[in-house]
Coordinates of C-alpha atoms and ligand atoms in Angstrom, one line a residue:
L1 CA 124.2 144.7 40.5
A2 CA 122.9 147.9 42.5
T3 CA 124.5 150.1 45.3
I4 CA 123.3 150.6 49.0
N5 CA 125.0 153.6 50.3
L6 CA 127.6 153.1 47.9
Q7 CA 127.9 149.7 48.9
P8 CA 127.9 147.4 45.9
V9 CA 124.4 144.8 46.9
E10 CA 123.9 141.7 45.0
F11 CA 120.0 141.1 44.7
T12 CA 117.8 138.1 43.8
E13 CA 115.0 139.7 41.2
G14 CA 111.5 140.8 43.6
E15 CA 113.5 141.6 46.7
T16 CA 112.6 144.7 48.1
I17 CA 115.1 147.5 49.4
L18 CA 114.5 146.9 52.6
E19 CA 115.1 143.6 52.4
V20 CA 118.2 143.7 50.7
A21 CA 119.5 146.9 53.1
R22 CA 118.9 144.3 56.2
R23 CA 120.4 141.3 54.4
T24 CA 123.8 143.3 54.0
G25 CA 123.6 145.3 56.8
T26 CA 122.2 148.9 56.3
F27 CA 119.6 149.7 58.7
I28 CA 116.7 151.7 58.0
P29 CA 113.5 153.1 60.3
T30 CA 110.2 151.0 60.3
L31 CA 107.3 151.2 62.2
C32 CA 104.6 149.5 59.9
E33 CA 106.8 146.9 58.5
F34 CA 106.9 143.3 60.7
A35 CA 108.7 140.7 58.8
A36 CA 107.7 137.9 60.6
L37 CA 103.8 138.5 59.4
N38 CA 105.2 139.2 55.8
H39 CA 103.3 142.8 56.8
R40 CA 104.3 145.8 55.2
P41 CA 101.3 148.3 54.9
G42 CA 103.5 151.6 54.1
T43 CA 101.4 153.3 56.3
C44 CA 103.7 154.3 58.3
R45 CA 106.3 156.1 56.0
M46 CA 109.7 155.8 58.2
C47 CA 111.5 154.1 55.5
L48 CA 111.4 156.6 53.0
V49 CA 115.3 156.2 51.1
E50 CA 116.1 158.0 47.2
V51 CA 116.7 155.7 44.6
T52 CA 118.3 157.3 41.5
R53 CA 117.4 154.7 38.5
A54 CA 119.8 153.6 35.9
D55 CA 117.6 156.1 33.7
G56 CA 118.9 158.7 35.9
T57 CA 116.1 160.1 37.4
S58 CA 115.6 160.0 40.8
R59 CA 112.9 159.9 43.4
V60 CA 111.9 159.0 47.3
V61 CA 110.3 156.0 47.9
T62 CA 109.1 153.7 50.9
A63 CA 112.1 150.9 51.0
C64 CA 109.2 148.4 52.5
E65 CA 107.3 148.7 49.2
T66 CA 109.5 149.3 46.8
R67 CA 111.7 146.5 45.1
L68 CA 115.6 147.4 44.1
V69 CA 116.0 146.9 40.2
E70 CA 119.5 146.2 38.4
G71 CA 121.6 149.8 38.6
D72 CA 119.7 151.2 41.3
V73 CA 121.3 153.9 43.2
V74 CA 120.4 153.8 47.0
D75 CA 120.7 156.4 49.4
T76 CA 119.2 155.9 52.4
Y77 CA 120.0 159.0 54.2
S78 CA 120.3 161.6 51.8
H79 CA 119.5 165.3 53.2
K80 CA 116.2 164.8 51.2
V81 CA 115.4 161.2 53.1
R82 CA 116.6 163.1 56.4
R83 CA 114.6 166.2 56.2
M84 CA 111.3 164.0 54.9
Q85 CA 111.9 161.3 57.7
K86 CA 112.0 164.1 60.4
L87 CA 108.7 165.7 59.0
Q88 CA 106.7 162.3 59.1
A89 CA 107.8 161.6 62.5
E90 CA 106.5 164.9 63.6
L91 CA 103.4 164.5 61.8
L92 CA 102.8 160.7 63.7
F93 CA 103.2 162.6 66.8
S94 CA 101.3 165.2 66.2
D95 CA 98.0 162.8 66.7
H96 CA 99.9 160.6 69.2
C97 CA 99.0 161.4 72.7
E98 CA 102.5 162.0 74.4
T99 CA 101.5 160.9 77.7
C100 CA 104.8 159.0 77.6
S101 CA 105.7 159.1 81.3
G102 CA 102.7 156.9 82.8
C103 CA 102.8 154.7 79.4
A104 CA 103.1 151.0 79.4
R105 CA 105.4 150.9 76.8
H106 CA 108.2 153.8 78.2
G107 CA 111.6 153.0 77.9
A108 CA 110.7 150.7 75.2
C109 CA 108.3 152.4 72.4
E110 CA 109.0 152.0 69.3
L111 CA 108.1 155.9 67.7
Q112 CA 110.3 157.0 70.4
K113 CA 113.1 155.0 69.4
V114 CA 112.4 156.5 65.7
A115 CA 112.4 160.0 66.7
R116 CA 115.4 159.7 68.4
V117 CA 117.1 157.4 65.0
V118 CA 115.8 160.7 62.9
G119 CA 116.6 163.0 65.3
L120 CA 113.4 164.6 65.7
D121 CA 114.3 168.2 67.1
V122 CA 111.0 169.8 66.4
T123 CA 107.4 169.2 67.6
R124 CA 105.6 172.2 66.5
L125 CA 102.3 169.7 66.3
S126 CA 102.8 167.9 69.4
G127 CA 100.1 168.4 72.5
R128 CA 97.7 168.8 70.3
L129 CA 95.6 165.9 71.9
A130 CA 96.8 167.3 75.0
T131 CA 93.0 169.8 75.0
R132 CA 91.2 166.1 76.0
P133 CA 91.3 163.6 78.3
V134 CA 93.1 160.2 76.9
E135 CA 90.3 157.7 76.9
T136 CA 91.7 154.0 77.6
D137 CA 89.8 150.8 77.9
A138 CA 90.6 148.9 80.4
S139 CA 87.8 146.5 79.9
A140 CA 89.3 143.2 79.1
N141 CA 90.9 141.1 81.9
G142 CA 94.4 141.2 80.9
L143 CA 94.8 144.1 78.2
V144 CA 94.1 147.9 77.9
F145 CA 93.8 149.8 75.2
T146 CA 94.6 153.4 74.3
P147 CA 93.7 154.4 70.5
D148 CA 94.7 157.6 70.6
K149 CA 98.5 155.8 70.8
C150 CA 97.7 154.0 67.7
I151 CA 99.6 155.2 64.5
R152 CA 97.9 152.8 62.3
C153 CA 100.8 150.3 61.5
L154 CA 97.7 147.6 61.5
R155 CA 100.2 145.0 62.9
C156 CA 97.8 144.4 65.6
I157 CA 95.3 143.4 62.6
E158 CA 97.8 141.7 60.9
A159 CA 98.4 139.1 63.9
C160 CA 94.9 138.9 64.6
R161 CA 94.2 137.3 61.4
Q162 CA 97.5 135.5 60.4
V163 CA 98.6 133.8 63.7
Q164 CA 94.8 133.6 64.9
G165 CA 92.6 133.2 62.4
I166 CA 90.0 135.6 64.1
G167 CA 90.3 138.5 63.0
V168 CA 88.5 140.9 65.8
I169 CA 90.2 143.9 65.6
K170 CA 89.2 146.4 62.3
L171 CA 90.4 149.2 61.2
D172 CA 87.2 152.4 62.3
H173 CA 86.7 155.8 60.6
T174 CA 88.9 157.6 58.3
G175 CA 92.1 159.5 57.7
T176 CA 93.8 161.0 60.6
N177 CA 90.8 159.8 62.8
A178 CA 91.5 156.2 61.5
A179 CA 92.3 153.6 64.6
V180 CA 92.0 150.5 65.1
S181 CA 88.8 149.2 67.4
F182 CA 87.4 146.3 69.1
G183 CA 84.0 147.2 68.0
G184 CA 83.1 148.3 71.7
P185 CA 84.8 147.6 75.0
W186 CA 87.6 145.1 74.8
G187 CA 86.3 142.8 77.5
E188 CA 83.2 142.7 76.3
S189 CA 84.7 141.5 72.3
E190 CA 82.3 137.7 71.5
T191 CA 85.5 136.7 69.2
C192 CA 89.2 138.1 71.1
I193 CA 90.7 135.3 72.9
Q194 CA 92.4 137.4 75.0
C195 CA 96.0 135.7 74.0
G196 CA 97.9 139.3 73.6
Q197 CA 99.5 138.6 70.5
C198 CA 98.3 142.0 69.1
A199 CA 99.7 143.8 72.1
L200 CA 102.9 141.9 71.5
V201 CA 103.7 143.5 68.1
C202 CA 101.7 147.2 69.1
P203 CA 105.1 149.5 68.6
T204 CA 103.4 152.0 71.1
G205 CA 101.3 151.4 73.8
A206 CA 98.5 151.4 72.1
L207 CA 97.9 147.9 73.0
A208 CA 99.1 146.5 76.0
V209 CA 99.4 144.1 78.9
K210 CA 97.2 145.8 82.0
D211 CA 99.9 146.3 84.8
Q212 CA 99.1 145.1 88.4
T213 CA 102.6 145.5 89.6
D214 CA 101.7 147.5 92.8
C215 CA 99.0 145.0 93.5
A216 CA 102.0 142.8 94.0
L217 CA 104.0 144.9 95.8
D218 CA 101.7 146.2 98.1
W219 CA 101.3 142.4 99.1
F220 CA 104.9 141.6 99.1
D221 CA 105.5 144.0 102.0
D222 CA 102.3 143.3 103.8
P223 CA 103.4 140.9 107.2
A224 CA 99.6 140.0 107.4
V225 CA 100.0 138.4 104.2
T226 CA 101.3 135.1 103.4
T227 CA 102.2 135.9 99.5
V228 CA 102.6 132.5 97.7
V229 CA 104.0 132.4 93.9
Q230 CA 104.3 130.0 91.2
F231 CA 106.1 130.7 87.9
A232 CA 105.0 129.1 85.0
P233 CA 107.6 127.0 82.8
A234 CA 108.1 129.5 79.7
V235 CA 108.9 132.5 82.6
R236 CA 112.3 131.0 82.9
V237 CA 113.6 130.8 79.4
T238 CA 112.3 134.3 78.4
I239 CA 112.7 136.7 81.1
G240 CA 116.3 137.0 80.0
E241 CA 115.7 139.1 76.9
S242 CA 114.8 141.8 79.0
I243 CA 117.9 142.3 80.4
G244 CA 120.1 141.5 77.7
A245 CA 120.2 138.0 78.6
R246 CA 120.6 135.3 75.4
P247 CA 117.1 133.9 74.0
G248 CA 116.2 131.2 76.3
E249 CA 119.1 131.6 78.9
N250 CA 117.4 129.8 81.7
L251 CA 117.5 131.7 84.7
Q252 CA 115.0 129.7 87.4
G253 CA 117.4 129.9 90.2
R254 CA 117.8 133.5 89.7
I255 CA 114.1 134.1 89.4
V256 CA 113.4 132.5 92.6
A257 CA 116.3 134.8 94.5
A258 CA 114.6 137.7 92.8
L259 CA 111.1 136.7 94.1
R260 CA 112.5 136.3 97.9
K261 CA 114.6 139.7 97.4
L262 CA 111.3 141.5 96.4
G263 CA 109.2 139.7 99.5
A264 CA 107.8 136.8 98.1
D265 CA 106.8 134.2 101.3
C266 CA 107.0 130.8 99.1
V267 CA 108.4 130.8 96.2
M268 CA 107.2 127.4 93.6
D269 CA 106.6 125.7 90.8
T270 CA 103.7 125.9 88.1
R271 CA 105.8 122.7 86.6
W272 CA 105.0 120.9 90.0
S273 CA 101.0 121.6 88.9
A274 CA 102.1 120.6 85.5
D275 CA 102.5 117.1 86.6
V276 CA 99.0 117.5 88.4
T277 CA 97.3 118.6 85.3
I278 CA 98.9 115.5 83.5
M279 CA 97.6 113.0 85.8
E280 CA 94.1 114.5 85.8
E281 CA 94.3 114.6 82.0
G282 CA 95.9 111.3 81.4
T283 CA 93.5 109.7 83.8
E284 CA 90.8 111.5 81.4
L285 CA 92.4 110.2 78.3
L286 CA 92.4 106.7 79.5
E287 CA 89.0 106.3 80.4
R288 CA 88.0 107.9 77.2
L289 CA 90.2 105.2 75.5
L290 CA 89.0 102.5 77.3
R291 CA 84.7 103.6 76.5
Q292 CA 85.7 103.3 73.0
K293 CA 87.9 99.7 73.8
E294 CA 84.6 98.7 75.0
E295 CA 81.8 100.2 72.4
G296 CA 84.2 99.0 69.7
T297 CA 84.9 102.9 68.5
L298 CA 88.4 103.6 69.0
H299 CA 89.6 103.0 65.6
G300 CA 89.0 104.9 62.4
H301 CA 87.5 108.5 63.5
P302 CA 87.6 108.4 67.1
D303 CA 86.1 110.4 70.0
T304 CA 88.9 113.2 69.9
M305 CA 90.1 114.8 72.8
F306 CA 91.5 118.6 72.8
T307 CA 94.5 119.6 75.9
S308 CA 92.7 122.1 78.4
C309 CA 95.6 124.3 79.5
C310 CA 95.9 127.5 77.2
P311 CA 93.0 129.6 78.4
G312 CA 93.2 131.5 74.7
W313 CA 91.9 127.7 73.4
I314 CA 89.6 127.6 76.1
N315 CA 88.2 131.3 74.8
H316 CA 88.0 130.3 71.4
I317 CA 86.1 127.2 72.2
E318 CA 83.9 128.9 74.1
K319 CA 83.2 132.1 72.3
N320 CA 83.8 130.9 68.6
C321 CA 83.2 127.1 68.7
P322 CA 80.9 126.2 71.5
D323 CA 80.0 122.9 69.9
M324 CA 83.6 121.5 70.6
I325 CA 83.3 121.7 74.4
P326 CA 82.4 118.1 75.0
H327 CA 85.9 117.3 73.3
I328 CA 87.8 119.5 75.6
S329 CA 89.3 117.5 78.8
S330 CA 87.8 118.8 81.8
T331 CA 91.4 119.3 83.6
R332 CA 92.1 122.8 84.7
S333 CA 95.0 124.5 83.7
P334 CA 98.4 124.5 86.1
Q335 CA 98.2 127.4 87.1
A336 CA 94.5 126.9 88.4
I337 CA 95.5 123.9 89.8
F338 CA 98.5 125.7 91.6
G339 CA 95.5 128.0 92.7
A340 CA 92.7 125.3 93.9
L341 CA 95.8 123.9 95.5
A342 CA 97.1 126.4 97.3
K343 CA 94.0 127.5 99.3
T344 CA 93.3 124.0 100.2
W345 CA 96.2 121.8 100.6
L346 CA 99.0 124.1 101.3
P347 CA 97.4 125.9 104.4
K348 CA 97.1 122.6 106.1
T349 CA 100.6 121.6 105.1
L350 CA 101.8 124.9 105.7
G351 CA 100.0 125.1 109.3
I352 CA 98.4 128.6 108.4
P353 CA 94.7 130.2 107.6
A354 CA 93.9 130.0 104.0
E355 CA 92.8 133.2 104.1
R356 CA 96.1 134.7 105.2
I357 CA 97.1 133.7 101.5
R358 CA 97.6 136.1 98.3
S359 CA 98.6 133.8 95.7
I360 CA 100.9 135.4 92.8
S361 CA 101.4 133.7 89.7
I362 CA 104.0 134.7 87.3
M363 CA 103.4 133.6 83.1
P364 CA 104.1 134.1 80.0
C365 CA 100.3 135.1 79.1
T366 CA 97.6 137.7 79.2
A367 CA 94.8 135.0 78.9
K368 CA 95.8 133.6 82.1
K369 CA 94.6 136.8 83.7
D370 CA 91.3 136.6 82.2
E371 CA 91.4 132.7 83.3
A372 CA 92.0 133.8 86.8
A373 CA 88.7 135.8 86.6
R374 CA 86.7 132.9 86.2
E375 CA 83.9 132.4 88.3
L376 CA 84.4 129.1 89.0
L377 CA 87.9 129.6 89.8
K378 CA 87.0 131.4 92.8
H379 CA 86.0 130.6 96.7
G380 CA 83.8 132.7 98.4
G381 CA 84.3 135.7 95.5
E382 CA 87.9 135.5 95.5
Q383 CA 90.3 134.0 92.9
D384 CA 92.1 131.0 93.8
V385 CA 95.1 132.4 91.9
D386 CA 94.7 136.4 93.1
L387 CA 96.8 137.8 91.0
V388 CA 98.7 137.2 87.5
L389 CA 101.5 139.6 86.4
T390 CA 103.0 138.7 82.9
V391 CA 106.8 138.5 82.0
Q392 CA 106.6 142.1 80.9
E393 CA 105.2 143.0 84.5
F394 CA 107.7 141.3 86.4
A395 CA 110.8 142.7 84.5
A396 CA 109.4 146.3 85.1
M397 CA 108.8 145.0 88.9
L398 CA 112.5 144.1 89.5
D399 CA 112.8 147.6 87.9
R400 CA 111.0 149.3 90.2
R401 CA 113.0 147.8 93.0
G402 CA 116.6 147.9 91.3
I403 CA 116.8 144.5 91.4
D404 CA 119.5 142.9 88.4
L405 CA 119.1 139.2 87.9
M406 CA 121.8 138.5 86.9
S407 CA 123.6 139.8 89.8
L408 CA 122.3 137.2 91.9
E409 CA 123.1 133.7 93.0
P410 CA 120.8 131.3 92.2
A411 CA 118.2 130.1 94.7
E412 CA 116.2 126.6 94.9
F413 CA 112.2 127.0 95.4
D414 CA 110.9 126.8 98.9
S415 CA 110.1 122.9 99.2
P416 CA 108.3 120.5 100.1
F417 CA 105.0 119.8 98.5
M418 CA 104.6 122.1 95.6
S419 CA 108.2 122.5 93.8
E420 CA 109.3 119.6 92.2
G421 CA 108.3 119.4 88.8
S422 CA 109.5 117.0 86.2
G423 CA 111.2 117.3 82.8
A424 CA 107.7 116.7 81.3
A425 CA 106.2 119.4 82.8
Q426 CA 109.0 121.9 81.9
L427 CA 108.4 120.5 77.7
F428 CA 104.7 122.3 78.7
A429 CA 106.4 125.5 77.6
T430 CA 106.2 125.0 74.2
T431 CA 104.4 123.3 71.3
G432 CA 104.2 120.1 71.3
G433 CA 104.9 120.0 75.1
V434 CA 102.2 119.0 76.8
M435 CA 101.5 116.1 74.3
E436 CA 105.1 114.5 75.0
A437 CA 104.3 115.2 78.8
A438 CA 101.3 113.1 78.1
L439 CA 102.4 110.4 76.3
R440 CA 105.3 109.7 78.9
T441 CA 102.7 109.0 81.4
V442 CA 99.9 107.7 79.5
S443 CA 102.2 105.0 77.8
A444 CA 103.3 103.8 80.7
L445 CA 100.0 103.4 82.3
A446 CA 99.0 101.9 79.2
G447 CA 101.6 99.2 79.2
G448 CA 104.3 100.6 76.7
P449 CA 106.3 101.8 75.1
D450 CA 108.5 103.7 77.4
L451 CA 108.6 107.0 76.4
G452 CA 109.7 108.5 79.5
R453 CA 113.5 109.3 78.7
I454 CA 113.6 110.0 74.8
A455 CA 112.6 112.7 72.8
F456 CA 109.5 112.3 70.7
E457 CA 110.6 114.3 67.8
P458 CA 107.6 113.9 65.7
V459 CA 105.7 116.3 67.8
R460 CA 109.1 118.8 68.2
G461 CA 109.8 121.7 66.6
L462 CA 108.0 124.9 65.4
A463 CA 105.6 123.5 62.7
T464 CA 101.8 124.4 63.1
F465 CA 100.5 121.3 62.4
K466 CA 102.1 118.3 63.7
E467 CA 100.7 114.6 63.8
A468 CA 102.1 111.2 65.1
E469 CA 101.1 107.7 65.9
V470 CA 102.2 105.7 69.1
E471 CA 101.7 101.8 69.2
T472 CA 100.2 100.9 72.7
E473 CA 100.4 97.7 74.5
A474 CA 96.8 98.4 75.7
F475 CA 95.1 99.9 72.6
G476 CA 97.2 99.4 69.8
K477 CA 97.9 102.1 67.5
L478 CA 96.6 106.0 69.0
R479 CA 97.1 109.2 66.5
I480 CA 97.5 112.2 68.0
A481 CA 98.3 115.8 66.8
V482 CA 99.9 119.1 67.6
V483 CA 98.7 122.5 66.7
H484 CA 99.4 126.2 68.0
G485 CA 97.7 129.2 66.8
M486 CA 93.7 129.2 66.4
R487 CA 94.3 129.1 62.5
A488 CA 95.4 125.7 62.5
A489 CA 93.1 125.0 65.3
D490 CA 90.5 125.4 63.2
E491 CA 91.3 123.2 60.6
V492 CA 91.0 120.3 63.3
I493 CA 87.9 121.2 64.7
R494 CA 87.0 121.0 61.1
M495 CA 87.7 117.6 61.0
V496 CA 86.1 116.9 64.1
R497 CA 83.0 118.6 63.1
E498 CA 83.2 116.5 59.7
G499 CA 83.3 113.1 61.4
R500 CA 86.6 112.5 60.0
S501 CA 89.5 113.6 62.8
P502 CA 91.7 110.2 62.8
Y503 CA 92.8 111.8 65.7
H504 CA 92.5 110.4 69.7
F505 CA 94.3 112.9 71.4
V506 CA 95.5 116.7 70.3
E507 CA 97.3 119.6 72.0
V508 CA 96.2 123.1 71.0
M509 CA 98.1 126.4 72.4
A510 CA 97.2 129.4 70.9
C511 CA 100.4 131.2 70.9
P512 CA 103.2 131.3 68.2
G513 CA 105.7 128.2 69.3
G514 CA 103.3 127.7 72.4
C515 CA 103.8 129.9 75.4
V516 CA 107.5 131.0 75.2
G517 CA 105.5 133.2 72.5
G518 CA 103.3 133.8 75.1
G519 CA 101.4 137.8 74.5
G520 CA 103.1 138.8 77.6
T521 CA 106.4 137.7 77.1
V522 CA 109.5 140.0 76.6
R523 CA 107.6 142.3 73.7
G524 CA 109.6 142.9 70.6
I525 CA 109.8 141.8 67.3
V526 CA 110.2 137.6 68.2
W527 CA 111.3 136.5 65.5
R528 CA 111.5 132.5 64.7
S529 CA 115.0 132.2 65.5
T530 CA 114.0 134.1 69.0
L531 CA 111.4 131.1 69.3
E532 CA 113.9 128.4 68.3
R533 CA 116.6 129.5 71.2
R534 CA 113.7 129.6 73.4
Q535 CA 112.2 126.1 72.5
N536 CA 115.7 124.4 72.5
A537 CA 116.0 125.8 75.7
V538 CA 113.2 123.7 77.2
Y539 CA 114.1 120.5 75.5
S540 CA 117.4 120.9 76.9
T541 CA 116.6 121.7 81.0
D542 CA 113.8 118.5 80.1
A543 CA 116.8 116.6 79.5
S544 CA 118.9 117.9 82.3
M545 CA 116.7 116.9 84.8
K546 CA 116.7 113.9 86.6
L547 CA 113.1 113.5 86.9
R548 CA 111.3 113.1 83.4
T549 CA 107.6 111.8 83.6
S550 CA 105.0 113.3 85.5
H551 CA 103.7 110.3 87.8
E552 CA 107.2 109.3 88.9
N553 CA 107.3 113.2 90.7
E554 CA 106.8 112.4 94.9
D555 CA 105.4 115.5 95.3
V556 CA 102.5 114.9 93.2
V557 CA 102.4 111.0 94.6
R558 CA 102.3 112.9 98.1
L559 CA 99.6 115.0 96.8
Y560 CA 97.3 112.1 96.0
R561 CA 98.5 109.7 98.7
D562 CA 97.7 112.6 101.5
F563 CA 95.0 114.5 100.2
L564 CA 92.9 114.1 96.6
G565 CA 93.1 110.0 96.6
E566 CA 93.5 108.7 93.2
P567 CA 93.3 110.6 90.0
G568 CA 90.0 111.4 89.2
S569 CA 88.9 111.1 92.4
P570 CA 85.4 113.4 93.8
L571 CA 87.7 115.4 95.7
A572 CA 89.9 115.6 92.3
H573 CA 87.2 116.3 90.4
E574 CA 85.6 119.3 92.8
L575 CA 89.3 120.7 92.5
L576 CA 91.2 119.9 89.7
H577 CA 88.3 120.1 87.1
C578 CA 86.0 122.5 85.7
E579 CA 83.0 123.0 83.3
Y580 CA 83.0 126.0 80.2
R581 CA 80.5 128.5 79.4
E582 CA 78.3 127.5 76.6
Ligands
HC1_1 FE1 102.0 128.1 79.6 FE2 101.1 126.3 81.4 S1 102.5 125.7 79.8 S2 99.4 127.5 79.9 O1 101.6 128.1 78.5 O2 99.7 124.6 80.9 O3 101.0 131.0 80.6 O4 104.8 128.4 80.4 O5 102.2 128.1 82.9 O6 99.0 126.9 83.6 O7 102.6 124.7 83.1 C1 101.2 129.6 80.1 C2 103.9 128.2 79.8 C3 102.0 127.5 82.2 C4 99.5 126.6 82.9 C5 102.1 125.0 82.8
SF4_2 FE1 98.6 131.7 77.4 FE2 100.2 130.0 76.2 FE3 98.0 129.9 75.4 FE4 99.1 131.9 74.3 S1 100.0 129.7 74.5 S2 97.2 132.0 75.0 S3 101.0 132.4 76.6 S4 98.8 129.8 77.4

C-alpha cells in the first residue's frame, strides 16, 4: 500500500506515480508526457511531487518517471512542490515567446493552463525574447512552425516516429537553444507528409495549422463571389468536441446551418464525391482484376492496388517510396473530385460562370491544404479547391462570428446534384471505411456477394493492420488489407516490393483511426476512447441511412448520365484522375 495526498492507493509493481495518481483521480500537471504515445521524457519538470519513502527519506521527483513503491507517502501539492513547480513554469516562460494574443493556440494553450494550475504570479524572466523578431516558418502549405514557442516536450518527434515511422523532426542544438527542427524550411522537407499529427500533440503553438479563416470570411462577404462549400465525412463527428459536445456527436445539420449563417451560397457534401471516387476507383480495380484474370496472375501474389484518397499517404509514396506509384489508384480524392466538378459541372447546372465560384472545403486534415495546392489540381493558375479549412479553423471561424453551433436548428444541404451521399461514403471517415465502401460496390458489380447493407466486421475497429478475404462470383477469393499510419503501411510496401503481397486491394490512411484522427481535427489529447467514439458515430450514421452504396446514389448516376458518360470515360479520366510526382 502507498498513499497519495493521504489517500491509500493500490498499485501494481512498475506503475509510475503519475499513472497511479491518474487512475485514482488525483490531478498532476504535465506538459511533455503523452500517455497515448507512451511518452515521458521528463523534460518539462512540471509533474514534481514530494515522496517520503518507508525509510523516512524525502525528496522531490518527477511523477512521470518515478515508480511508486510500497510504503511511499506522496504529496502532490506540498509547499515545496508548489514553489518548485512555479519556478519551473517561470523558467519555461523565460525562453518562450509570449505572443499569446496572436497565437494559433490562444485559449487552448497547455503552457498557459499550467501557469494557471501552478498559480504563476511572477514573470521575472518573461519578455527576454521580445528583443528579437519572432520567426515563423510558413513554407508548408498547411502548417506553421514557430521555434521560439517550442518547450522541448519532444511529443512531435515521438508522434512522427511512432505513428508514421518517418522521424522527420529532430532536436537541434543543446541547452536552452535546443529546439525541434525539420532540417530546413518545413515546406521543402523531402520526407514530411504534412499529416499534422505533430501539431495535434504540440502543447503550445510551436507547431500549428496555418490559419486561413480570413480568406473564407472575405469570400463569404463578397457579393461578386459564389461560395460553394463541401465538408468531409469526418467533420460532422469531430467538430462537436470543440464546443463541449460528446465525442462523436454527429452535428451535420447544424454545420450546414452554421455555414449558411456565415454566408455560404451553396453547402454540399464531400460524401457525394466520395461516392464518385468509389465509382472510379472501383472501375479501376475491376479493370486490374480482369486483366490479371486474363493473364492467369490473379491469385497467389497479385498486382496489389492501393487507395489514393489520403494526401498524407500520397505524399509518403511520392517522397519516400516512389517505386510504389504504379500500385496507387489514379483516382483523385473526394475533395479533389468535388473541386474539379464544382468548376465544371456545377456552373452548368447552376447556370453561373465558373469564374464566380470559390470552392471551399472543410476537412479534418492538414495534408488536404497541401493536396489542393498541387499543380495538377489547378486550372488557369487557380486551384480547383480554392481554400481548405481544417476543423480547427472552422471552429475558430464560428467563434469569430459568435455562432453557437448547438443553438442552431439543423438544416439540409443545398440540393440537388452534389449533396446526396451514401452510408458507404460516410464510412470514408474512419480506417477501413474506404475499403468497406469499395467492397459494397465492387462486389455488387462483380456478381456478389451482396455486402451492401451489412457491417463488414473484419475491416472495422482500430487495429493498425487488418486483413480479410471476400469470395466473389466473378473473381473467386479476393484478399484485402487495411492499414493506418505509415509505419503499418510500410509493412505492406515491403511485402509488395518483395513480391509476397497476397493482397488485391489495400486501403491506407495516414492518421490514427483514419480521418477521424486527422491532424486538423479538434486539438488535444486524442485518446483511443475518443477515436472509438468518433468511429462508432461513423458506423451508426451509415447504419441509419437509407442509401448505403455508392452505385445506387442517384445524384452520382445523374452525373454520369448527364455529364461524364461511363465511369472511367475519357472525360472522367481528365477530371477525376491524376498522375503522381516521381
Ligand atoms: Fe477524409 Fe476523404 S475520408 S480523405 O479523411 O477520402 O480529410 O473525412 O474528406 O477527400 O470523403 C479527409 C475525411 C475526406 C477525401 C472523403
Ligand atoms: Fe488527411 Fe485523413 Fe489522410 Fe489524415 S488520414 S492525412 S486526415 S486524409
